[in-house]
mmCIF file of C-alpha atoms in Angstrom:
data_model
loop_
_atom_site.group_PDB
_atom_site.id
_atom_site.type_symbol
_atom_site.label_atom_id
_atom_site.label_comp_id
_atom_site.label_asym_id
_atom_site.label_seq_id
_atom_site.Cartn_x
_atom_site.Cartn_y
_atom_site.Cartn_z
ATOM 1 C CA UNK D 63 26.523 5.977 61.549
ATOM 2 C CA UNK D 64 23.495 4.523 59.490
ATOM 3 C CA UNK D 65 22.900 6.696 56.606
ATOM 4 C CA UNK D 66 18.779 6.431 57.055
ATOM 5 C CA UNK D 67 19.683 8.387 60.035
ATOM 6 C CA UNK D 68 20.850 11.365 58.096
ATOM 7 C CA UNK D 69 17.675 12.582 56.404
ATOM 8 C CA UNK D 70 15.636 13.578 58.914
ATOM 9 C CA UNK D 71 18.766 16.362 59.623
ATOM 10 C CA UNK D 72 18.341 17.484 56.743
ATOM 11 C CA UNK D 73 14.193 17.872 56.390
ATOM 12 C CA UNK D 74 14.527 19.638 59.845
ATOM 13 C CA UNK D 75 17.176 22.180 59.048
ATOM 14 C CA UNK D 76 14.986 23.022 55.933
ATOM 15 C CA UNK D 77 11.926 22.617 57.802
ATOM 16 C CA UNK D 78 13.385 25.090 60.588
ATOM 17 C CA UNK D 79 15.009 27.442 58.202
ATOM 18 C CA UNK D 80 11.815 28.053 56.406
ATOM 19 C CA UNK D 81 8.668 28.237 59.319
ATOM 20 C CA UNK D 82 11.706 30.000 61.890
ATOM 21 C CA UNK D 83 13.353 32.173 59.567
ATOM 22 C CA UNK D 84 11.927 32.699 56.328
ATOM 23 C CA UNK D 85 15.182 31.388 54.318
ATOM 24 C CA UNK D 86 14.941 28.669 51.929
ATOM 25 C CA UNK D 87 17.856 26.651 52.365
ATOM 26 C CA UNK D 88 19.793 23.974 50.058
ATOM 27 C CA UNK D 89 21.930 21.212 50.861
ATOM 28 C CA UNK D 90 24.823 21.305 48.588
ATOM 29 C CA UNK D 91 26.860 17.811 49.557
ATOM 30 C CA UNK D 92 27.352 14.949 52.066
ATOM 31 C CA UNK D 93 30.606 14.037 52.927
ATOM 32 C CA UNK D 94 31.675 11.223 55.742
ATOM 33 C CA UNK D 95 34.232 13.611 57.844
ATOM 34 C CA UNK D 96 37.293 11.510 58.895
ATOM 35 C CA UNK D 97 39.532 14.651 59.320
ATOM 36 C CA UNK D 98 39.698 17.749 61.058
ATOM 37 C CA UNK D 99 37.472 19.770 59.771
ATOM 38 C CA UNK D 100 37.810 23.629 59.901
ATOM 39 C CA UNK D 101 34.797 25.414 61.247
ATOM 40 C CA UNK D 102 33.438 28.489 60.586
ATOM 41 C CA UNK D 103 32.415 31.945 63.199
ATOM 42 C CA UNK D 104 30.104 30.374 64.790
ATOM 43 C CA UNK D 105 28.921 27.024 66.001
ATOM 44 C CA UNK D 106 26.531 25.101 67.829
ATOM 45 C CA UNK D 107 26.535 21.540 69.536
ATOM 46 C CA UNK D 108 24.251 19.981 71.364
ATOM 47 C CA UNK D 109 24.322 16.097 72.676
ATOM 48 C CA UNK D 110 21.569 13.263 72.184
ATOM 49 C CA UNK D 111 21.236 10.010 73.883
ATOM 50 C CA UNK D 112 19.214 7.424 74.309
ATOM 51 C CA UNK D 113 19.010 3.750 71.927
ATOM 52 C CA UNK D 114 21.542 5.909 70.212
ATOM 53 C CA UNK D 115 24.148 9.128 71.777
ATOM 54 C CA UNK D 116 25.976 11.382 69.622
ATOM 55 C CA UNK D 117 26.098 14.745 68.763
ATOM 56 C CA UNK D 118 25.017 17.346 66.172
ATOM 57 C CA UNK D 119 26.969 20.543 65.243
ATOM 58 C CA UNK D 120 26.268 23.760 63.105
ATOM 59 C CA UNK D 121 28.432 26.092 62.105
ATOM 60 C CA UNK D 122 27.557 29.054 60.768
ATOM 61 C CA UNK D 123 29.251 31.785 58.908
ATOM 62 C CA UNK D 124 29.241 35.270 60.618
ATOM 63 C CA UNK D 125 26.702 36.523 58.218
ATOM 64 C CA UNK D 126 24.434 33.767 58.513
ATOM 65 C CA UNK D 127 24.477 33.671 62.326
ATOM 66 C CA UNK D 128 23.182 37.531 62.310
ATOM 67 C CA UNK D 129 20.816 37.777 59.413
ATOM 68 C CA UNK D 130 18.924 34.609 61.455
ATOM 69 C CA UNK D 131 18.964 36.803 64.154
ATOM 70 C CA UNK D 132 17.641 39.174 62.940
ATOM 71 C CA UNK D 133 14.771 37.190 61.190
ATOM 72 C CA UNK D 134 13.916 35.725 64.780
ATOM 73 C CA UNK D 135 14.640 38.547 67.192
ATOM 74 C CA UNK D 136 14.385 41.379 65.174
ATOM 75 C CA UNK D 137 16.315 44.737 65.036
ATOM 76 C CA UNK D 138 19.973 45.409 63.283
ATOM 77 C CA UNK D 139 22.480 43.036 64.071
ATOM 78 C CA UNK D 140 26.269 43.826 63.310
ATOM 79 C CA UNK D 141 28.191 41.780 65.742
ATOM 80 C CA UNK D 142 27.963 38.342 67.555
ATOM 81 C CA UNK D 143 25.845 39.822 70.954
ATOM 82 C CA UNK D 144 24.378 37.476 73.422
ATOM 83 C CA UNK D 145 21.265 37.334 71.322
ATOM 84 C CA UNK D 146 23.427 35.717 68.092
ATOM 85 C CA UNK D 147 24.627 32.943 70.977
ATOM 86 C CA UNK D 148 20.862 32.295 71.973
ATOM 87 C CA UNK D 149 19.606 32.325 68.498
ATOM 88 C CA UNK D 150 22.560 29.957 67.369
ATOM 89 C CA UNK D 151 22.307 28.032 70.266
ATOM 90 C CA UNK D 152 18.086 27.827 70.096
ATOM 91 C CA UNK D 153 18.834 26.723 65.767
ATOM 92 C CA UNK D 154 20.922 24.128 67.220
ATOM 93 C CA UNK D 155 18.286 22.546 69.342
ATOM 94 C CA UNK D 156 15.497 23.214 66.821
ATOM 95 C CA UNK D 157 16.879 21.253 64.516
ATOM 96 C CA UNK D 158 18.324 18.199 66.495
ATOM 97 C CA UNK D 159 14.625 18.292 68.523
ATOM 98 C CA UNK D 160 12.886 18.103 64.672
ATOM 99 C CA UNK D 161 15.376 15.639 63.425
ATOM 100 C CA UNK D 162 14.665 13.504 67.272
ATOM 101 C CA UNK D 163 10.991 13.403 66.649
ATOM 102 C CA UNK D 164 11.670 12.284 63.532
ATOM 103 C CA UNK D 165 13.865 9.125 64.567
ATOM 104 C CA UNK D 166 11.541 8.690 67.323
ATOM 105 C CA UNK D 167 12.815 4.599 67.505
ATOM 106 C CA UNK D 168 16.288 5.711 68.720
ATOM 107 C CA UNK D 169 14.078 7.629 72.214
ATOM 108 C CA UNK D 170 16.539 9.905 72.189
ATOM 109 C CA UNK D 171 16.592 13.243 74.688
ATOM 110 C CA UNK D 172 18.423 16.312 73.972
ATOM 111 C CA UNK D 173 21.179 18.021 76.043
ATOM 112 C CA UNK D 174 21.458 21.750 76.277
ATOM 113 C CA UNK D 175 23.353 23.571 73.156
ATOM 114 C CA UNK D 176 26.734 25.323 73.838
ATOM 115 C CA UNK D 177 28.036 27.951 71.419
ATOM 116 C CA UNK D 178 31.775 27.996 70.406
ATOM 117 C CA UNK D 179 32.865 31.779 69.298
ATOM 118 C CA UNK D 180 36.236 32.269 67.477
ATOM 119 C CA UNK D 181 38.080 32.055 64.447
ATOM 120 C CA UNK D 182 40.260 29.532 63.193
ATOM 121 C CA UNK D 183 38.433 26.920 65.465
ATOM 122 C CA UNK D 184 37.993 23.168 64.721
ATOM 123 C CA UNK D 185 35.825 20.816 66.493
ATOM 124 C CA UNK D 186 36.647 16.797 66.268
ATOM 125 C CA UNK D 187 34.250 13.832 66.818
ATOM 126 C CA UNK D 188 35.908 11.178 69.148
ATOM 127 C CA UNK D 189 38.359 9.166 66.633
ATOM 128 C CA UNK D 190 35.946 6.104 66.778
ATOM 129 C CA UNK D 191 33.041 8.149 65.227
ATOM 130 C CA UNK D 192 32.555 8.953 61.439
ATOM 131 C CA UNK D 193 30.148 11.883 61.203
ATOM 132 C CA UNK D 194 28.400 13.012 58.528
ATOM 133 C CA UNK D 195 28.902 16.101 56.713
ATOM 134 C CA UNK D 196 26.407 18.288 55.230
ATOM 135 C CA UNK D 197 27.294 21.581 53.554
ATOM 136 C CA UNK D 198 24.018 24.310 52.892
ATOM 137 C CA UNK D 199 23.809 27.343 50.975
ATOM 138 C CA UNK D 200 21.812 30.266 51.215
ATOM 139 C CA UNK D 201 20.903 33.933 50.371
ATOM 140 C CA UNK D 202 22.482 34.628 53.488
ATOM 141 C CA UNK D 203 26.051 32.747 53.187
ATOM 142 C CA UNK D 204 27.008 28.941 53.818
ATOM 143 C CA UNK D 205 26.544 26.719 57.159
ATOM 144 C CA UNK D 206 27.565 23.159 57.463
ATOM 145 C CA UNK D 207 25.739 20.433 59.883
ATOM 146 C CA UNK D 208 27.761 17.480 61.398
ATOM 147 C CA UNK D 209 25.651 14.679 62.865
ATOM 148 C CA UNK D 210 27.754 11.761 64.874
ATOM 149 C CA UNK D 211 25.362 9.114 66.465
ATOM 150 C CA UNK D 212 26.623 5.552 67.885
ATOM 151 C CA UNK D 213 24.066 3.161 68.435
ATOM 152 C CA UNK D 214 24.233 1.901 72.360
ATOM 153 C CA UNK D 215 24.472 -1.182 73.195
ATOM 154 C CA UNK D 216 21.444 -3.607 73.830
ATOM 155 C CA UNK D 217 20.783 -5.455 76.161
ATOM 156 C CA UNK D 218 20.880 -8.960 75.687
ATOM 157 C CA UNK D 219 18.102 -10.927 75.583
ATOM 158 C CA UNK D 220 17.226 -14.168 77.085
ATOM 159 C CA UNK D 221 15.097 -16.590 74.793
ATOM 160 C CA UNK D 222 13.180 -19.078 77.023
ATOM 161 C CA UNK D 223 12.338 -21.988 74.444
ATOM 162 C CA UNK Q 25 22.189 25.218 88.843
ATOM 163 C CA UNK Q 26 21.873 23.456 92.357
ATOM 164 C CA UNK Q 27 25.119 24.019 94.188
ATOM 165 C CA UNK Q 28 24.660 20.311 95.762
ATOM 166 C CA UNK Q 29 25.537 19.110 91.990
ATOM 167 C CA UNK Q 30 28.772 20.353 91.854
ATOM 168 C CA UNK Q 31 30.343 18.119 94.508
ATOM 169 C CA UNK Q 32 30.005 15.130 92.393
ATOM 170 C CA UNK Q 33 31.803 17.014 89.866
ATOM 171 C CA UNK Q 34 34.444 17.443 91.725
ATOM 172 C CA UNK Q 35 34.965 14.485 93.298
ATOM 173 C CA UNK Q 36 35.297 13.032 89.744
ATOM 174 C CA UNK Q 37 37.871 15.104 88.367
ATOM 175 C CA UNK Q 38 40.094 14.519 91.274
ATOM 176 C CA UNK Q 39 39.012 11.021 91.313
ATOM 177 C CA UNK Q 40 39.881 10.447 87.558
ATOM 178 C CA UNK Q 41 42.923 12.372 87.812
ATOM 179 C CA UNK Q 42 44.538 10.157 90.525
ATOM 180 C CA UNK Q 43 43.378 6.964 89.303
ATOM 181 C CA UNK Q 44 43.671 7.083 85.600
ATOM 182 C CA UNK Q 45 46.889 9.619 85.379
ATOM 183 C CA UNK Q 46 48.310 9.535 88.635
ATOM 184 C CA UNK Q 47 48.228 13.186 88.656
ATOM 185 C CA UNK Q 48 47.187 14.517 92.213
ATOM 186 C CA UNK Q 49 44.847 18.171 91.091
ATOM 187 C CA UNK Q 50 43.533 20.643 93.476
ATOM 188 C CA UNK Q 51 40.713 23.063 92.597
ATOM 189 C CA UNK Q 52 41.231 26.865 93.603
ATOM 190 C CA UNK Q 53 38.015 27.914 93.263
ATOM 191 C CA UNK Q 54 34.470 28.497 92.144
ATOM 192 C CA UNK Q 55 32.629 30.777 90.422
ATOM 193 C CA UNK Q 56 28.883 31.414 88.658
ATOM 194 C CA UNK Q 57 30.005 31.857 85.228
ATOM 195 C CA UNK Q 58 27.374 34.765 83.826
ATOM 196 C CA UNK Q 59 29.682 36.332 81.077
ATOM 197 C CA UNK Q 60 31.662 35.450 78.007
ATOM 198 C CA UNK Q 61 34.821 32.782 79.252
ATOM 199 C CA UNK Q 62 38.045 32.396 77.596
ATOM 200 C CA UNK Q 63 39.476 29.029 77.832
ATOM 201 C CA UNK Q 64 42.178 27.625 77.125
ATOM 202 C CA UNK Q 65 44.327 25.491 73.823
ATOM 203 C CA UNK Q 66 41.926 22.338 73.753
ATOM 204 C CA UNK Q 67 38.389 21.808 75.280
ATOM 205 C CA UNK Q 68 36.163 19.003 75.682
ATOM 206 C CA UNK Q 69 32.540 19.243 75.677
ATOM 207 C CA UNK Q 70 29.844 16.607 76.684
ATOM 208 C CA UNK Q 71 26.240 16.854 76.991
ATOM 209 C CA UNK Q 72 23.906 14.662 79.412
ATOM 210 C CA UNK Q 73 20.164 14.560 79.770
ATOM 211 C CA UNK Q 74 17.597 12.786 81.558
ATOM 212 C CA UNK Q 75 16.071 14.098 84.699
ATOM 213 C CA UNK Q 76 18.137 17.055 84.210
ATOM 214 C CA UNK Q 77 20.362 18.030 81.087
ATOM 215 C CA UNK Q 78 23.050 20.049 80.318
ATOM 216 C CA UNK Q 79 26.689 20.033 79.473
ATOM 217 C CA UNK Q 80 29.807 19.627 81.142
ATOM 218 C CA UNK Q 81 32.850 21.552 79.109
ATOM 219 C CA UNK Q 82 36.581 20.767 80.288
ATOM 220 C CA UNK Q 83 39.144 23.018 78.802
ATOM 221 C CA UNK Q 84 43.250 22.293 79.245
ATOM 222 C CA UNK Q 85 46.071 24.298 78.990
ATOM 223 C CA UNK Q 86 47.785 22.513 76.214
ATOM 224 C CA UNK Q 87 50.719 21.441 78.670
ATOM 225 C CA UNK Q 88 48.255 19.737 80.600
ATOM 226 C CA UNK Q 89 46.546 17.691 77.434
ATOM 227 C CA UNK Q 90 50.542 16.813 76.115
ATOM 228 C CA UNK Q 91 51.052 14.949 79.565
ATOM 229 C CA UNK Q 92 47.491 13.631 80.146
ATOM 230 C CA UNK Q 93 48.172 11.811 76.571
ATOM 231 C CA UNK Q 94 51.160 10.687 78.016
ATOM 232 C CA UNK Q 95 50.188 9.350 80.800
ATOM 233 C CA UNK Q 96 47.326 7.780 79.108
ATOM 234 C CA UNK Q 97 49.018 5.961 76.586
ATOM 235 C CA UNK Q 98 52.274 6.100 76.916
ATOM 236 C CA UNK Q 99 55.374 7.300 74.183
ATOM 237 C CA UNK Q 100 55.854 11.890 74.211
ATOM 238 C CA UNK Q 101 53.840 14.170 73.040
ATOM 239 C CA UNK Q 102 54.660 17.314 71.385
ATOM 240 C CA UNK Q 103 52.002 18.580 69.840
ATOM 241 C CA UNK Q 104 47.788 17.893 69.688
ATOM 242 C CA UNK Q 105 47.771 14.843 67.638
ATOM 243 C CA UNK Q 106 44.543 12.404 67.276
ATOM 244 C CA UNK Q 107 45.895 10.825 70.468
ATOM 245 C CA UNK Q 108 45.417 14.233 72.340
ATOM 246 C CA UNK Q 109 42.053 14.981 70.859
ATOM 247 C CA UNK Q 110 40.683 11.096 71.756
ATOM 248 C CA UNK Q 111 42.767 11.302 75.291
ATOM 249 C CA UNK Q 112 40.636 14.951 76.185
ATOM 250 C CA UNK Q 113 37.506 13.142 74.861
ATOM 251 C CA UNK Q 114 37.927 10.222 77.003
ATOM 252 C CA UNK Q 115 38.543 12.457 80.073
ATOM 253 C CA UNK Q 116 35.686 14.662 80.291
ATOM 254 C CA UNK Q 117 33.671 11.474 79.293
ATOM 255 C CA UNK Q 118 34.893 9.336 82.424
ATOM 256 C CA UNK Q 119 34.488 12.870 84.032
ATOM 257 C CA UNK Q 120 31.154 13.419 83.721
ATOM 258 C CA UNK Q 121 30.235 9.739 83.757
ATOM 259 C CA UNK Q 122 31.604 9.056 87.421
ATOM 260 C CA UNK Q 123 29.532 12.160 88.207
ATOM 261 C CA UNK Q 124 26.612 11.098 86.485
ATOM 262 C CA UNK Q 125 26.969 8.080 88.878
ATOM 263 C CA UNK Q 126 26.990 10.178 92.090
ATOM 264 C CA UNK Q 127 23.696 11.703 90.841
ATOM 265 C CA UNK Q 128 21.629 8.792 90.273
ATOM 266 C CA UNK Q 129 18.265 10.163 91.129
ATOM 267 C CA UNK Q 130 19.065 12.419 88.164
ATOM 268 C CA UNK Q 131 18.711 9.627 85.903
ATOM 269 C CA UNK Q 132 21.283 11.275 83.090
ATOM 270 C CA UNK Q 133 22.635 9.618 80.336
ATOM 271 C CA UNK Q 134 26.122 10.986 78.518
ATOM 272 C CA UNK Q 135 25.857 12.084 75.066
ATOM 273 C CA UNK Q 136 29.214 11.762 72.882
ATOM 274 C CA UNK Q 137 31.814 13.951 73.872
ATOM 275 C CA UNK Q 138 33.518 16.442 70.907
ATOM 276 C CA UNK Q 139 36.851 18.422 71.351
ATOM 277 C CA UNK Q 140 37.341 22.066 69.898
ATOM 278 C CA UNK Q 141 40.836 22.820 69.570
ATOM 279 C CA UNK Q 142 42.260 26.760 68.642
ATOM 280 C CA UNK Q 143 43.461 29.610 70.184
ATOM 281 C CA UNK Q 144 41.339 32.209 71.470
ATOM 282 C CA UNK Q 145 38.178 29.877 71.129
ATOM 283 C CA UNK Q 146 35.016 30.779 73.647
ATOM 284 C CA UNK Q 147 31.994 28.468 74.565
ATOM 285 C CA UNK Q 148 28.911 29.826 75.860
ATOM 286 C CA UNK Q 149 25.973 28.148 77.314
ATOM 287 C CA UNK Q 150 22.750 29.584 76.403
ATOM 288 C CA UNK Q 151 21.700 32.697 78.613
ATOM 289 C CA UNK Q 152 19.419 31.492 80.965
ATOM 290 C CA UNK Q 153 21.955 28.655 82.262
ATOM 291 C CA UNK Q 154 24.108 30.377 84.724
ATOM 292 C CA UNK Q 155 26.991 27.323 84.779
ATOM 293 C CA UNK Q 156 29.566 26.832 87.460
ATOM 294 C CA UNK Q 157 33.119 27.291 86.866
ATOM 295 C CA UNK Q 158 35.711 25.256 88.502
ATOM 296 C CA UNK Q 159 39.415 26.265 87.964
ATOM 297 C CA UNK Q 160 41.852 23.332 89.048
ATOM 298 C CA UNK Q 161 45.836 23.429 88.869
ATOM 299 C CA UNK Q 162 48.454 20.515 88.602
ATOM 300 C CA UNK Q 163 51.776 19.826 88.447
ATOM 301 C CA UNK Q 164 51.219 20.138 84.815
ATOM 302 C CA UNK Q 165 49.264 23.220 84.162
ATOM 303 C CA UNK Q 166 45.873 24.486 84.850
ATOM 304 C CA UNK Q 167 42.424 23.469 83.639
ATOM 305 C CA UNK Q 168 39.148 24.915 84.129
ATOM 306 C CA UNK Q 169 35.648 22.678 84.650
ATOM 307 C CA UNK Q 170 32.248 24.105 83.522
ATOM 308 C CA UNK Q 171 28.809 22.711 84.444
ATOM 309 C CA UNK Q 172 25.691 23.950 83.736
ATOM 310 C CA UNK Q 173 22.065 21.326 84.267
ATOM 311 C CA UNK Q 174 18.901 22.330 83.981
ATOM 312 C CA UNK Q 175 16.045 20.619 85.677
ATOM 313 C CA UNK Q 176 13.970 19.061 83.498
ATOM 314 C CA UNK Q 177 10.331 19.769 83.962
ATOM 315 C CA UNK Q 178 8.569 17.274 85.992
ATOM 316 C CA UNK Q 179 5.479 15.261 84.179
ATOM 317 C CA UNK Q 180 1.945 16.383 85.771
ATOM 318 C CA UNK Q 181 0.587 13.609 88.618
ATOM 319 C CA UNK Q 182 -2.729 13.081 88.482
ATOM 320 C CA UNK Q 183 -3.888 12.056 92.168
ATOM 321 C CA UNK Q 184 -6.749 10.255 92.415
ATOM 322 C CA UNK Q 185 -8.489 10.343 95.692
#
């Protein structure tokens, strides 16, 4: 995965923390992820494709997952209801839709999250892709955003001298 | 979800089954999946999008992913190694890409397909998709099939008269 494709991940997880949520949020690393990597509570993926298909996935420590849901439903939140799903699951495709606008080149249209409850999880990127890793902190706890894209294949072109 | 999408579905996973593990599978039933699912050792999850988008999520008895491996490529299998993981990847993507085919005026492309792996794991779809679940047995074990497309909104036509 190009690494120019990376930063416009991370301006729209800040971007969405902040106008969404009210949390200012810091990125803390960047790793490329060639192992299994174990996941937090809670954790979001939604597919892209287009010039490029992949996937992007946040996971979220419990605390993280209900203080934002909180800050964008409102009310008390002390367990993972169906309204910390939806508000994972409506991060999730905040952020990738931001990011997509942002690499508008790559054309690419978004699937629908799914939300992956559960401890002791992992979730693993097809062995031929290398996603990116990128740990964040904030006042609420840590999250981590993996971002896997493979370009597609072009078409080839026929040059009529 | 339009119950005339599910066929295709089907068709595929007995389809790829047959032809690409010479396993013969036979689904025992259907249901409109509204609450929180359990599934089972190892899950794969793609997303598509186009004229519709949405995700297709295939999760394996672990029995089930050991001899699909096996089958695949060959040698025994004793416990989910990288092979397993790439082999449950590949699946639900030829899965959902030989349905994708049958559903051509949906225009869908696949996104990349991940693979959680853990006990005791659940994957939701947001609340307002109301997926299909399709439990299927084999001679090795039982798997379970969820799809759940939305309709993407149609463009305004202008008519000019």
């Amino acid at each position: 995965m190009r690494a120019e494709y990376i930063n416009p991940f991370i301006e729209a997880t800040v971007d969405v923390f902040k106008t969404m949520l009210g949390c200012e949020v810091e990125r803390t690393g960047l790793a490329v992820n060639q192992t299994f990597c174990p996941q937090f509570d809670i954790t979001g993926i939604i597919g892209l494709s287009g010039r490029a298909h992949g996937d992007v996935v946040i996971s979220f420590e419990r605390d993280v997952a209900l203080k934002a849901t909180e800050a964008l439903v409102g009310g008390t939140c002390g367990e993972i209801t169906e309204d910390v799903v939806d508000t994972v699951g409506e991060l999730t495709n905040m952020i990738a839709g931001n990011a997509k606008t942002q690499l508008e080149s790559l054309e690419m249209s978004l699937a629908l999250p799914t939300v992956i409850v559960g401890h002791n999880h992992s979730i693993r990127f097809p062995s031929k892709v290398k996603p990116l890793s990128l740990p964040f902190q904030s006042k609420w706890g840590n999250f981590n955003i993996e971002v896997g894209l493979i370009e597609s294949p072009v078409d080839a072109h026929i040059v009529v001298g």
